[in-house]
mmCIF file of C-alpha atoms and ligand atoms in Angstrom:
data_model
loop_
_atom_site.group_PDB
_atom_site.id
_atom_site.type_symbol
_atom_site.label_atom_id
_atom_site.label_comp_id
_atom_site.label_asym_id
_atom_site.label_seq_id
_atom_site.Cartn_x
_atom_site.Cartn_y
_atom_site.Cartn_z
ATOM 1 C CA UNK A 1 24.790 -93.097 1.932
ATOM 2 C CA UNK A 2 24.115 -89.595 0.560
ATOM 3 C CA UNK A 3 26.817 -88.186 -1.700
ATOM 4 C CA UNK A 4 26.147 -84.719 -0.307
ATOM 5 C CA UNK A 5 27.065 -83.413 3.125
ATOM 6 C CA UNK A 6 24.522 -82.916 5.898
ATOM 7 C CA UNK A 7 25.685 -79.290 6.133
ATOM 8 C CA UNK A 8 24.626 -78.637 2.573
ATOM 9 C CA UNK A 9 21.059 -79.698 3.294
ATOM 10 C CA UNK A 10 20.813 -76.771 5.752
ATOM 11 C CA UNK A 11 21.664 -74.196 3.084
ATOM 12 C CA UNK A 12 19.263 -72.903 0.427
ATOM 13 C CA UNK A 13 20.183 -71.903 -3.110
ATOM 14 C CA UNK A 14 20.378 -68.164 -3.757
ATOM 15 C CA UNK A 15 16.917 -66.702 -4.495
ATOM 16 C CA UNK A 16 18.507 -63.761 -6.285
ATOM 17 C CA UNK A 17 20.087 -66.163 -8.776
ATOM 18 C CA UNK A 18 16.704 -67.881 -9.283
ATOM 19 C CA UNK A 19 15.141 -64.530 -10.304
ATOM 20 C CA UNK A 20 18.008 -63.741 -12.687
ATOM 21 C CA UNK A 21 17.737 -67.194 -14.260
ATOM 22 C CA UNK A 22 13.976 -66.832 -14.875
ATOM 23 C CA UNK A 23 14.483 -63.340 -16.345
ATOM 24 C CA UNK A 24 17.107 -64.779 -18.692
ATOM 25 C CA UNK A 25 14.774 -67.593 -19.781
ATOM 26 C CA UNK A 26 12.068 -65.052 -20.629
ATOM 27 C CA UNK A 27 14.549 -62.939 -22.610
ATOM 28 C CA UNK A 28 15.674 -65.985 -24.549
ATOM 29 C CA UNK A 29 12.010 -66.637 -25.351
ATOM 30 C CA UNK A 30 11.903 -63.160 -26.933
ATOM 31 C CA UNK A 31 10.308 -61.233 -24.055
ATOM 32 C CA UNK A 32 11.427 -57.697 -23.199
ATOM 33 C CA UNK A 33 12.517 -57.914 -19.534
ATOM 34 C CA UNK A 34 14.027 -55.115 -17.425
ATOM 35 C CA UNK A 35 16.316 -56.426 -14.682
ATOM 36 C CA UNK A 36 16.302 -54.616 -11.349
ATOM 37 C CA UNK A 37 18.191 -57.381 -9.582
ATOM 38 C CA UNK A 38 21.815 -56.324 -10.116
ATOM 39 C CA UNK A 39 24.022 -56.194 -7.044
ATOM 40 C CA UNK A 40 26.743 -54.257 -8.819
ATOM 41 C CA UNK A 41 27.321 -50.766 -10.234
ATOM 42 C CA UNK A 42 26.704 -50.417 -13.970
ATOM 43 C CA UNK A 43 29.875 -48.257 -14.223
ATOM 44 C CA UNK A 44 33.235 -49.558 -15.464
ATOM 45 C CA UNK A 45 36.267 -49.893 -13.197
ATOM 46 C CA UNK A 46 38.045 -46.494 -13.427
ATOM 47 C CA UNK A 47 40.888 -46.291 -15.966
ATOM 48 C CA UNK A 48 43.711 -45.687 -13.488
ATOM 49 C CA UNK A 49 42.759 -48.864 -11.591
ATOM 50 C CA UNK A 50 42.530 -50.943 -14.772
ATOM 51 C CA UNK A 51 45.933 -49.605 -15.799
ATOM 52 C CA UNK A 52 47.399 -50.753 -12.470
ATOM 53 C CA UNK A 53 46.096 -54.255 -13.183
ATOM 54 C CA UNK A 54 47.688 -54.222 -16.644
ATOM 55 C CA UNK A 55 50.976 -52.964 -15.199
ATOM 56 C CA UNK A 56 50.922 -55.818 -12.672
ATOM 57 C CA UNK A 57 50.559 -58.370 -15.473
ATOM 58 C CA UNK A 58 53.344 -56.772 -17.509
ATOM 59 C CA UNK A 59 55.646 -56.641 -14.494
ATOM 60 C CA UNK A 60 55.124 -60.377 -13.973
ATOM 61 C CA UNK A 61 53.244 -59.989 -10.708
ATOM 62 C CA UNK A 62 51.393 -63.163 -11.552
ATOM 63 C CA UNK A 63 52.601 -65.619 -8.923
ATOM 64 C CA UNK A 64 51.227 -66.807 -5.571
ATOM 65 C CA UNK A 65 51.304 -64.076 -2.945
ATOM 66 C CA UNK A 66 51.324 -64.031 0.851
ATOM 67 C CA UNK A 67 48.166 -65.862 2.011
ATOM 68 C CA UNK A 68 46.173 -62.884 3.262
ATOM 69 C CA UNK A 69 47.564 -60.146 1.080
ATOM 70 C CA UNK A 70 50.697 -58.430 -0.240
ATOM 71 C CA UNK A 71 52.228 -55.988 2.227
ATOM 72 C CA UNK A 72 51.656 -53.021 -0.139
ATOM 73 C CA UNK A 73 47.897 -53.705 -0.036
ATOM 74 C CA UNK A 74 47.846 -54.261 3.715
ATOM 75 C CA UNK A 75 49.582 -50.903 4.165
ATOM 76 C CA UNK A 76 47.050 -49.261 1.826
ATOM 77 C CA UNK A 77 44.227 -50.800 3.903
ATOM 78 C CA UNK A 78 45.775 -49.459 7.145
ATOM 79 C CA UNK A 79 46.043 -45.998 5.548
ATOM 80 C CA UNK A 80 42.406 -46.187 4.416
ATOM 81 C CA UNK A 81 41.121 -47.101 7.899
ATOM 82 C CA UNK A 82 43.134 -44.308 9.438
ATOM 83 C CA UNK A 83 42.119 -41.704 6.818
ATOM 84 C CA UNK A 84 38.416 -42.523 6.507
ATOM 85 C CA UNK A 85 37.458 -44.056 9.826
ATOM 86 C CA UNK A 86 40.004 -42.797 12.374
ATOM 87 C CA UNK A 87 40.936 -46.433 13.122
ATOM 88 C CA UNK A 88 44.554 -47.429 13.744
ATOM 89 C CA UNK A 89 45.498 -50.902 12.585
ATOM 90 C CA UNK A 90 48.875 -52.479 11.856
ATOM 91 C CA UNK A 91 49.361 -54.707 8.768
ATOM 92 C CA UNK A 92 49.326 -57.775 11.059
ATOM 93 C CA UNK A 93 45.723 -56.876 11.932
ATOM 94 C CA UNK A 94 44.654 -56.850 8.271
ATOM 95 C CA UNK A 95 43.302 -59.654 6.100
ATOM 96 C CA UNK A 96 42.715 -59.517 2.341
ATOM 97 C CA UNK A 97 40.522 -62.115 0.612
ATOM 98 C CA UNK A 98 38.773 -62.877 -2.674
ATOM 99 C CA UNK A 99 35.911 -60.441 -2.128
ATOM 100 C CA UNK A 100 34.084 -59.131 0.906
ATOM 101 C CA UNK A 101 32.144 -62.367 0.849
ATOM 102 C CA UNK A 102 35.210 -64.500 1.515
ATOM 103 C CA UNK A 103 36.282 -62.204 4.354
ATOM 104 C CA UNK A 104 32.951 -62.759 6.125
ATOM 105 C CA UNK A 105 33.019 -66.469 5.360
ATOM 106 C CA UNK A 106 36.577 -66.891 6.685
ATOM 107 C CA UNK A 107 35.668 -65.044 9.882
ATOM 108 C CA UNK A 108 32.583 -67.178 10.499
ATOM 109 C CA UNK A 109 34.416 -70.419 9.666
ATOM 110 C CA UNK A 110 37.263 -69.428 11.970
ATOM 111 C CA UNK A 111 35.075 -68.671 14.981
ATOM 112 C CA UNK A 112 31.749 -70.538 15.070
ATOM 113 C CA UNK A 113 31.064 -73.733 17.021
ATOM 114 C CA UNK A 114 27.799 -75.708 16.946
ATOM 115 C CA UNK A 115 25.150 -73.991 19.079
ATOM 116 C CA UNK A 116 26.742 -70.549 18.812
ATOM 117 C CA UNK A 117 24.473 -67.812 17.578
ATOM 118 C CA UNK A 118 24.914 -64.908 15.206
ATOM 119 C CA UNK A 119 22.453 -62.025 15.412
ATOM 120 C CA UNK A 120 21.466 -60.853 11.930
ATOM 121 C CA UNK A 121 19.183 -57.823 11.576
ATOM 122 C CA UNK A 122 16.500 -58.325 8.890
ATOM 123 C CA UNK A 123 16.137 -57.376 6.120
ATOM 124 C CA UNK A 124 19.604 -58.847 5.601
ATOM 125 C CA UNK A 125 21.998 -59.518 2.744
ATOM 126 C CA UNK A 126 20.960 -62.975 1.490
ATOM 127 C CA UNK A 127 24.293 -64.658 2.216
ATOM 128 C CA UNK A 128 24.588 -63.949 5.960
ATOM 129 C CA UNK A 129 22.273 -66.673 7.350
ATOM 130 C CA UNK A 130 23.517 -69.331 4.945
ATOM 131 C CA UNK A 131 27.168 -68.548 5.648
ATOM 132 C CA UNK A 132 26.458 -68.894 9.375
ATOM 133 C CA UNK A 133 24.775 -72.263 8.724
ATOM 134 C CA UNK A 134 27.678 -73.452 6.561
ATOM 135 C CA UNK A 135 30.050 -72.564 9.395
ATOM 136 C CA UNK A 136 27.950 -74.652 11.808
ATOM 137 C CA UNK A 137 26.408 -71.761 13.743
ATOM 138 C CA UNK A 138 22.812 -70.674 14.306
ATOM 139 C CA UNK A 139 21.460 -67.478 12.734
ATOM 140 C CA UNK A 140 19.182 -65.450 15.031
ATOM 141 C CA UNK A 141 17.121 -63.045 12.976
ATOM 142 C CA UNK A 142 16.249 -59.695 14.585
ATOM 143 C CA UNK A 143 13.557 -58.010 12.519
ATOM 144 C CA UNK A 144 13.765 -54.261 11.945
ATOM 145 C CA UNK A 145 10.481 -52.533 11.179
ATOM 146 C CA UNK A 146 9.606 -50.558 8.040
ATOM 147 C CA UNK A 147 8.228 -47.906 10.418
ATOM 148 C CA UNK A 148 11.775 -47.400 11.717
ATOM 149 C CA UNK A 149 13.183 -47.179 8.158
ATOM 150 C CA UNK A 150 14.353 -50.813 8.500
ATOM 151 C CA UNK A 151 16.878 -49.942 11.217
ATOM 152 C CA UNK A 152 17.225 -52.098 14.325
ATOM 153 C CA UNK A 153 16.416 -50.404 17.634
ATOM 154 C CA UNK A 154 18.468 -50.992 20.795
ATOM 155 C CA UNK A 155 15.493 -52.865 22.319
ATOM 156 C CA UNK A 156 15.297 -55.175 19.313
ATOM 157 C CA UNK A 157 19.032 -55.866 19.511
ATOM 158 C CA UNK A 158 18.880 -56.489 23.265
ATOM 159 C CA UNK A 159 16.040 -58.992 22.786
ATOM 160 C CA UNK A 160 18.044 -60.994 20.221
ATOM 161 C CA UNK A 161 21.161 -61.436 22.384
ATOM 162 C CA UNK A 162 21.502 -64.623 24.461
ATOM 163 C CA UNK A 163 24.406 -66.185 26.399
ATOM 164 C CA UNK A 164 25.145 -68.134 23.167
ATOM 165 C CA UNK A 165 25.545 -65.065 20.936
ATOM 166 C CA UNK A 166 28.998 -64.879 19.363
ATOM 167 C CA UNK A 167 28.549 -62.180 16.735
ATOM 168 C CA UNK A 168 26.314 -59.369 15.614
ATOM 169 C CA UNK A 169 26.533 -58.770 11.870
ATOM 170 C CA UNK A 170 26.033 -55.068 11.257
ATOM 171 C CA UNK A 171 25.591 -53.642 7.740
ATOM 172 C CA UNK A 172 25.166 -49.931 7.026
ATOM 173 C CA UNK A 173 24.319 -48.668 4.430
ATOM 174 C CA UNK A 174 22.409 -51.876 3.963
ATOM 175 C CA UNK A 175 21.805 -54.337 1.215
ATOM 176 C CA UNK A 176 18.795 -54.698 0.623
ATOM 177 C CA UNK A 177 17.259 -51.516 2.092
ATOM 178 C CA UNK A 178 19.929 -48.851 1.571
ATOM 179 C CA UNK A 179 19.288 -47.758 5.182
ATOM 180 C CA UNK A 180 22.254 -46.078 6.859
ATOM 181 C CA UNK A 181 22.598 -45.689 10.646
ATOM 182 C CA UNK A 182 23.430 -42.216 11.896
ATOM 183 C CA UNK A 183 26.075 -41.829 14.584
ATOM 184 C CA UNK A 184 23.342 -41.501 17.250
ATOM 185 C CA UNK A 185 21.461 -44.567 15.991
ATOM 186 C CA UNK A 186 24.654 -46.624 15.944
ATOM 187 C CA UNK A 187 25.690 -45.368 19.389
ATOM 188 C CA UNK A 188 22.379 -46.647 20.780
ATOM 189 C CA UNK A 189 23.326 -50.113 19.484
ATOM 190 C CA UNK A 190 26.937 -49.983 20.661
ATOM 191 C CA UNK A 191 25.653 -49.057 24.145
ATOM 192 C CA UNK A 192 23.746 -52.346 24.168
ATOM 193 C CA UNK A 193 26.887 -54.212 23.062
ATOM 194 C CA UNK A 194 28.901 -52.682 25.899
ATOM 195 C CA UNK A 195 26.543 -54.476 28.295
ATOM 196 C CA UNK A 196 27.284 -57.825 26.565
ATOM 197 C CA UNK A 197 31.065 -58.257 26.435
ATOM 198 C CA UNK A 198 30.792 -61.781 24.978
ATOM 199 C CA UNK A 199 29.271 -60.431 21.718
ATOM 200 C CA UNK A 200 31.664 -59.554 18.892
ATOM 201 C CA UNK A 201 30.794 -57.264 16.000
ATOM 202 C CA UNK A 202 31.265 -58.040 12.323
ATOM 203 C CA UNK A 203 30.719 -54.721 10.612
ATOM 204 C CA UNK A 204 30.106 -55.080 6.885
ATOM 205 C CA UNK A 205 30.947 -51.620 5.532
ATOM 206 C CA UNK A 206 30.811 -52.610 1.871
ATOM 207 C CA UNK A 207 28.655 -49.594 0.942
ATOM 208 C CA UNK A 208 30.612 -47.008 2.991
ATOM 209 C CA UNK A 209 31.238 -44.685 0.045
ATOM 210 C CA UNK A 210 27.771 -45.037 -1.453
ATOM 211 C CA UNK A 211 26.254 -42.566 1.001
ATOM 212 C CA UNK A 212 24.086 -39.654 -0.114
ATOM 213 C CA UNK A 213 22.797 -36.215 0.825
ATOM 214 C CA UNK A 214 24.097 -35.212 4.243
ATOM 215 C CA UNK A 215 24.358 -38.773 5.579
ATOM 216 C CA UNK A 216 27.676 -39.343 7.335
ATOM 217 C CA UNK A 217 28.927 -42.911 7.339
ATOM 218 C CA UNK A 218 30.178 -44.327 10.648
ATOM 219 C CA UNK A 219 31.362 -47.758 11.782
ATOM 220 C CA UNK A 220 31.048 -49.403 15.237
ATOM 221 C CA UNK A 221 34.729 -49.411 16.292
ATOM 222 C CA UNK A 222 34.909 -45.709 15.415
ATOM 223 C CA UNK A 223 31.714 -44.773 17.262
ATOM 224 C CA UNK A 224 32.619 -46.823 20.349
ATOM 225 C CA UNK A 225 36.394 -47.305 20.734
ATOM 226 C CA UNK A 226 35.763 -49.760 23.605
ATOM 227 C CA UNK A 227 34.514 -52.190 20.934
ATOM 228 C CA UNK A 228 37.809 -52.034 18.981
ATOM 229 C CA UNK A 229 39.117 -55.236 20.621
ATOM 230 C CA UNK A 230 36.052 -57.236 19.572
ATOM 231 C CA UNK A 231 35.202 -55.810 16.177
ATOM 232 C CA UNK A 232 36.078 -57.058 12.723
ATOM 233 C CA UNK A 233 35.682 -54.085 10.380
ATOM 234 C CA UNK A 234 35.042 -55.465 6.888
ATOM 235 C CA UNK A 235 35.096 -53.643 3.582
ATOM 236 C CA UNK A 236 36.119 -54.125 -0.027
ATOM 237 C CA UNK A 237 36.633 -52.516 -3.387
ATOM 238 C CA UNK A 238 33.719 -54.209 -5.201
ATOM 239 C CA UNK A 239 30.999 -51.569 -4.964
ATOM 240 C CA UNK A 240 32.544 -48.096 -4.592
ATOM 241 C CA UNK A 241 35.278 -48.751 -7.161
ATOM 242 C CA UNK A 242 33.061 -50.775 -9.539
ATOM 243 C CA UNK A 243 35.401 -53.756 -9.130
ATOM 244 C CA UNK A 244 33.005 -56.657 -8.463
ATOM 245 C CA UNK A 245 34.816 -59.002 -10.857
ATOM 246 C CA UNK A 246 38.290 -58.374 -9.429
ATOM 247 C CA UNK A 247 37.266 -60.092 -6.168
ATOM 248 C CA UNK A 248 39.079 -58.146 -3.451
ATOM 249 C CA UNK A 249 37.712 -57.636 0.059
ATOM 250 C CA UNK A 250 39.545 -56.801 3.270
ATOM 251 C CA UNK A 251 39.073 -56.516 7.012
ATOM 252 C CA UNK A 252 40.906 -55.418 10.126
ATOM 253 C CA UNK A 253 40.532 -56.656 13.672
ATOM 254 C CA UNK A 254 42.252 -58.422 16.550
ATOM 255 C CA UNK A 255 45.428 -60.227 15.500
ATOM 256 C CA UNK A 256 44.449 -63.728 16.742
ATOM 257 C CA UNK A 257 41.231 -63.537 14.709
ATOM 258 C CA UNK A 258 43.126 -62.378 11.613
ATOM 259 C CA UNK A 259 45.600 -65.271 12.094
ATOM 260 C CA UNK A 260 42.723 -67.755 12.346
ATOM 261 C CA UNK A 261 41.168 -66.373 9.157
ATOM 262 C CA UNK A 262 44.563 -66.719 7.447
ATOM 263 C CA UNK A 263 44.621 -70.413 8.383
ATOM 264 C CA UNK A 264 41.201 -70.990 6.737
ATOM 265 C CA UNK A 265 42.297 -69.124 3.621
ATOM 266 C CA UNK A 266 45.629 -70.976 3.415
ATOM 267 C CA UNK A 267 43.725 -74.260 3.123
ATOM 268 C CA UNK A 268 41.062 -73.005 0.713
ATOM 269 C CA UNK A 269 41.993 -70.334 -1.850
ATOM 270 C CA UNK A 270 45.686 -69.791 -0.894
ATOM 271 C CA UNK A 271 45.592 -66.065 -1.696
ATOM 272 C CA UNK A 272 43.491 -63.489 -3.554
ATOM 273 C CA UNK A 273 44.411 -62.875 -7.215
ATOM 274 C CA UNK A 274 47.840 -61.168 -7.399
ATOM 275 C CA UNK A 275 46.822 -58.834 -10.255
ATOM 276 C CA UNK A 276 43.651 -57.742 -8.479
ATOM 277 C CA UNK A 277 45.612 -56.986 -5.326
ATOM 278 C CA UNK A 278 47.840 -54.531 -7.222
ATOM 279 C CA UNK A 279 44.771 -52.932 -8.776
ATOM 280 C CA UNK A 280 43.267 -52.610 -5.275
ATOM 281 C CA UNK A 281 46.439 -50.843 -4.037
ATOM 282 C CA UNK A 282 45.819 -48.232 -6.738
ATOM 283 C CA UNK A 283 42.097 -48.078 -5.890
ATOM 284 C CA UNK A 284 42.774 -47.327 -2.214
ATOM 285 C CA UNK A 285 45.788 -45.030 -2.685
ATOM 286 C CA UNK A 286 44.763 -43.306 -5.930
ATOM 287 C CA UNK A 287 42.309 -40.494 -6.724
ATOM 288 C CA UNK A 288 38.731 -40.862 -5.480
ATOM 289 C CA UNK A 289 36.944 -38.094 -7.376
ATOM 290 C CA UNK A 290 35.030 -40.548 -9.608
ATOM 291 C CA UNK A 291 33.079 -41.707 -6.533
ATOM 292 C CA UNK A 292 31.335 -38.332 -6.247
ATOM 293 C CA UNK A 293 30.493 -38.445 -9.971
ATOM 294 C CA UNK A 294 29.043 -41.948 -9.703
ATOM 295 C CA UNK A 295 27.140 -40.980 -6.561
ATOM 296 C CA UNK A 296 25.504 -38.031 -8.341
ATOM 297 C CA UNK A 297 24.014 -40.547 -10.800
ATOM 298 C CA UNK A 298 22.956 -42.845 -7.965
ATOM 299 C CA UNK A 299 21.198 -40.017 -6.089
ATOM 300 C CA UNK A 300 19.311 -39.010 -9.240
ATOM 301 C CA UNK A 301 18.216 -42.589 -9.830
ATOM 302 C CA UNK A 302 17.272 -43.179 -6.199
ATOM 303 C CA UNK A 303 15.055 -40.107 -6.260
ATOM 304 C CA UNK A 304 13.498 -41.140 -9.560
ATOM 305 C CA UNK A 305 12.580 -44.585 -8.186
ATOM 306 C CA UNK A 306 11.448 -43.411 -4.732
ATOM 307 C CA UNK A 307 9.145 -40.808 -6.257
ATOM 308 C CA UNK A 308 7.710 -43.094 -8.941
ATOM 309 C CA UNK A 309 7.117 -46.085 -6.651
ATOM 310 C CA UNK A 310 5.979 -43.986 -3.704
ATOM 311 C CA UNK A 311 3.193 -42.531 -5.860
ATOM 312 C CA UNK A 312 1.673 -45.987 -6.465
ATOM 313 C CA UNK A 313 -1.349 -46.920 -4.321
ATOM 314 C CA UNK A 314 -0.490 -49.744 -1.905
ATOM 315 C CA UNK A 315 3.305 -49.187 -2.035
ATOM 316 C CA UNK A 316 5.356 -47.338 0.583
ATOM 317 C CA UNK A 317 8.915 -46.580 -0.418
ATOM 318 C CA UNK A 318 11.337 -45.091 2.141
ATOM 319 C CA UNK A 319 14.110 -42.838 0.761
ATOM 320 C CA UNK A 320 17.317 -44.560 1.931
ATOM 321 C CA UNK A 321 20.654 -42.974 2.823
ATOM 322 C CA UNK A 322 22.931 -45.132 0.707
ATOM 323 C CA UNK A 323 23.855 -48.220 -1.374
ATOM 324 C CA UNK A 324 21.932 -48.612 -4.645
ATOM 325 C CA UNK A 325 18.775 -50.307 -3.453
ATOM 326 C CA UNK A 326 15.302 -49.342 -2.326
ATOM 327 C CA UNK A 327 13.006 -51.686 -0.451
ATOM 328 C CA UNK A 328 9.368 -50.754 -1.040
ATOM 329 C CA UNK A 329 6.726 -52.323 1.200
ATOM 330 C CA UNK A 330 3.743 -53.858 -0.621
ATOM 331 C CA UNK A 331 1.626 -54.471 2.472
ATOM 332 C CA UNK A 332 -1.216 -52.577 0.773
ATOM 333 C CA UNK A 333 -1.316 -54.991 -2.172
ATOM 334 C CA UNK A 334 -1.378 -58.390 -0.461
ATOM 335 C CA UNK A 335 -4.607 -60.326 -1.078
ATOM 336 C CA UNK A 336 -5.301 -58.771 -4.485
ATOM 337 C CA UNK A 337 -5.369 -60.571 -7.843
ATOM 338 C CA UNK A 338 -3.298 -59.540 -10.860
ATOM 339 C CA UNK A 339 -4.696 -58.744 -14.313
ATOM 340 C CA UNK A 340 -3.308 -62.120 -15.403
ATOM 341 C CA UNK A 341 -5.216 -63.907 -12.613
ATOM 342 C CA UNK A 342 -2.397 -64.518 -10.094
ATOM 343 C CA UNK A 343 -3.306 -64.268 -6.411
ATOM 344 C CA UNK A 344 -0.814 -61.898 -4.749
ATOM 345 C CA UNK A 345 -0.651 -63.632 -1.368
ATOM 346 C CA UNK A 346 3.080 -63.003 -0.790
ATOM 347 C CA UNK A 347 5.912 -60.835 -2.052
ATOM 348 C CA UNK A 348 7.207 -63.844 -3.955
ATOM 349 C CA UNK A 349 3.846 -64.097 -5.791
ATOM 350 C CA UNK A 350 4.027 -60.331 -6.462
ATOM 351 C CA UNK A 351 7.506 -60.530 -8.010
ATOM 352 C CA UNK A 352 6.686 -63.656 -10.022
ATOM 353 C CA UNK A 353 3.535 -62.083 -11.509
ATOM 354 C CA UNK A 354 5.327 -58.764 -12.113
ATOM 355 C CA UNK A 355 8.031 -60.595 -14.066
ATOM 356 C CA UNK A 356 5.715 -62.917 -16.006
ATOM 357 C CA UNK A 357 3.023 -60.330 -16.801
ATOM 358 C CA UNK A 358 4.857 -56.999 -17.078
ATOM 359 C CA UNK A 359 8.498 -57.981 -17.669
ATOM 360 C CA UNK A 360 10.223 -56.482 -14.604
ATOM 361 C CA UNK A 361 12.637 -58.652 -12.598
ATOM 362 C CA UNK A 362 13.044 -57.658 -8.937
ATOM 363 C CA UNK A 363 13.838 -59.773 -5.871
ATOM 364 C CA UNK A 364 11.062 -60.594 -3.362
ATOM 365 C CA UNK A 365 11.456 -59.537 0.253
ATOM 366 C CA UNK A 366 11.232 -63.046 1.758
ATOM 367 C CA UNK A 367 14.703 -63.655 0.296
ATOM 368 C CA UNK A 368 16.002 -60.915 2.624
ATOM 369 C CA UNK A 369 14.019 -62.077 5.643
ATOM 370 C CA UNK A 370 11.384 -59.315 5.801
ATOM 371 C CA UNK A 371 8.038 -59.370 4.001
ATOM 372 C CA UNK A 372 5.956 -58.144 2.259
ATOM 373 C CA UNK A 373 8.373 -56.032 0.224
ATOM 374 C CA UNK A 374 10.699 -56.260 -2.746
ATOM 375 C CA UNK A 375 14.182 -55.022 -3.541
ATOM 376 C CA UNK A 376 14.855 -52.727 -6.455
ATOM 377 C CA UNK A 377 18.465 -52.177 -7.525
ATOM 378 C CA UNK A 378 18.796 -48.807 -9.215
ATOM 379 C CA UNK A 379 22.288 -49.563 -10.552
ATOM 380 C CA UNK A 380 20.978 -49.319 -14.093
ATOM 381 C CA UNK A 381 20.234 -46.562 -16.613
ATOM 382 C CA UNK A 382 17.713 -43.774 -15.952
ATOM 383 C CA UNK A 383 15.781 -44.881 -19.053
ATOM 384 C CA UNK A 384 15.503 -48.488 -17.873
ATOM 385 C CA UNK A 385 14.445 -47.310 -14.407
ATOM 386 C CA UNK A 386 11.751 -44.965 -15.752
ATOM 387 C CA UNK A 387 10.335 -47.700 -17.966
ATOM 388 C CA UNK A 388 10.487 -50.257 -15.120
ATOM 389 C CA UNK A 389 8.604 -47.890 -12.777
ATOM 390 C CA UNK A 390 5.989 -47.301 -15.487
ATOM 391 C CA UNK A 391 5.512 -51.063 -15.800
ATOM 392 C CA UNK A 392 5.314 -51.587 -12.031
ATOM 393 C CA UNK A 393 2.643 -48.853 -11.869
ATOM 394 C CA UNK A 394 0.670 -50.492 -14.695
ATOM 395 C CA UNK A 395 0.949 -53.871 -12.946
ATOM 396 C CA UNK A 396 -0.258 -52.447 -9.614
ATOM 397 C CA UNK A 397 -3.118 -50.550 -11.256
ATOM 398 C CA UNK A 398 -4.210 -53.830 -12.831
ATOM 399 C CA UNK A 399 -4.567 -55.496 -9.407
ATOM 400 C CA UNK A 400 -8.114 -56.003 -8.133
HETATM 401 C C1 PLP B 1 26.242 -56.215 2.078
HETATM 402 C C2 PLP B 1 27.224 -56.922 1.230
HETATM 403 N N1 PLP B 1 28.314 -57.440 1.803
HETATM 404 C C3 PLP B 1 29.243 -58.097 1.089
HETATM 405 C C4 PLP B 1 29.100 -58.269 -0.260
HETATM 406 C C5 PLP B 1 30.145 -59.062 -1.004
HETATM 407 O O1 PLP B 1 30.935 -58.309 -1.788
HETATM 408 P P1 PLP B 1 32.063 -58.957 -2.715
HETATM 409 O O2 PLP B 1 31.521 -58.922 -4.104
HETATM 410 O O3 PLP B 1 33.272 -58.110 -2.514
HETATM 411 O O4 PLP B 1 32.291 -60.366 -2.259
HETATM 412 C C6 PLP B 1 27.976 -57.765 -0.908
HETATM 413 C C7 PLP B 1 27.767 -57.989 -2.358
HETATM 414 O O5 PLP B 1 26.663 -57.974 -2.872
HETATM 415 C C8 PLP B 1 27.009 -57.051 -0.147
HETATM 416 O O6 PLP B 1 25.907 -56.541 -0.711
#
């Protein structure tokens, strides 16, 4: 009898962690490696939020809390949805968990039965398909095309929906492409959903505040109020507030769904960290001016990377609307051989050779379900980015 569950055999280990591990091994061997794999801002958590965490410790707010969040945080979440998204929710419609990841996981665990499908647009955040598999469901991948800036069209969404579809997972701005759907682009998708009342929407708005230029963020329940009753609007403090380690995510949606998610959480993690919850209250209710300052750095870095990579023969690099990633296509480089003799027959081979030969760690597109491409995180210093782009150019010029 196997010691491991049958479910586990359906899930693959994280490819992003594999890249980070190999980069670390090379560094330990004395190699100079630039990491472009980070999924988190390189900024510190703002002082006023850290201070709220310290105050919570000093005030003894260090005990178990209500399963899906203290009422002060639920109220702050309701105020946020009303202020930023024009969405009215009561605290009973709100769930708080240990990160955006646990919110999504709870929702999938609470709703999926064997044979039920979840439509996931590709390129996707690496965890979506595996979380669906862990919850016993079936991921249905709907590929978006680079020619459409990696955004799903209504026709592509329509083609992916079957009578077994339970959820669409929607993520804008996106990890890994940074693509953000405009109001009109999102409306075209919500129109499709109106024709399929059995499909619910899990909107992962984690990068809401990392939106640049004149891009205006929007979320499905806001764009189409008729979807309110079947949408779980998910968000968290990890990215915009540089709080990845505090582990606080939240969502709002129909009360029975929120109650079901609470049940899963009550039998797994009990509640999110009490101290982090108080820090998140301050994050949501406190000043937000640091976001604009951080975003100015992100825009500068995005432009630096898009221009440098876009100028390389064989690479096409769209300029995305948000997040801190770009997703250059390397279709023009497949079939070549690197200076070190590696055949570049896939984006995985490209990223492996780039790391081994020129010391740049980036994640290959197959990990995100759309090839041939790779993901660059620009949440690192301008100097590191300039040097990384120089190395990528040298690597590509060495291909023959
Ligand atoms: C699209 C997306 N959703 C959710 C998450 C999870 O965020 P958290 O760290 O709050 O669990 C991430 C983190 O990388 C993400 O990129």
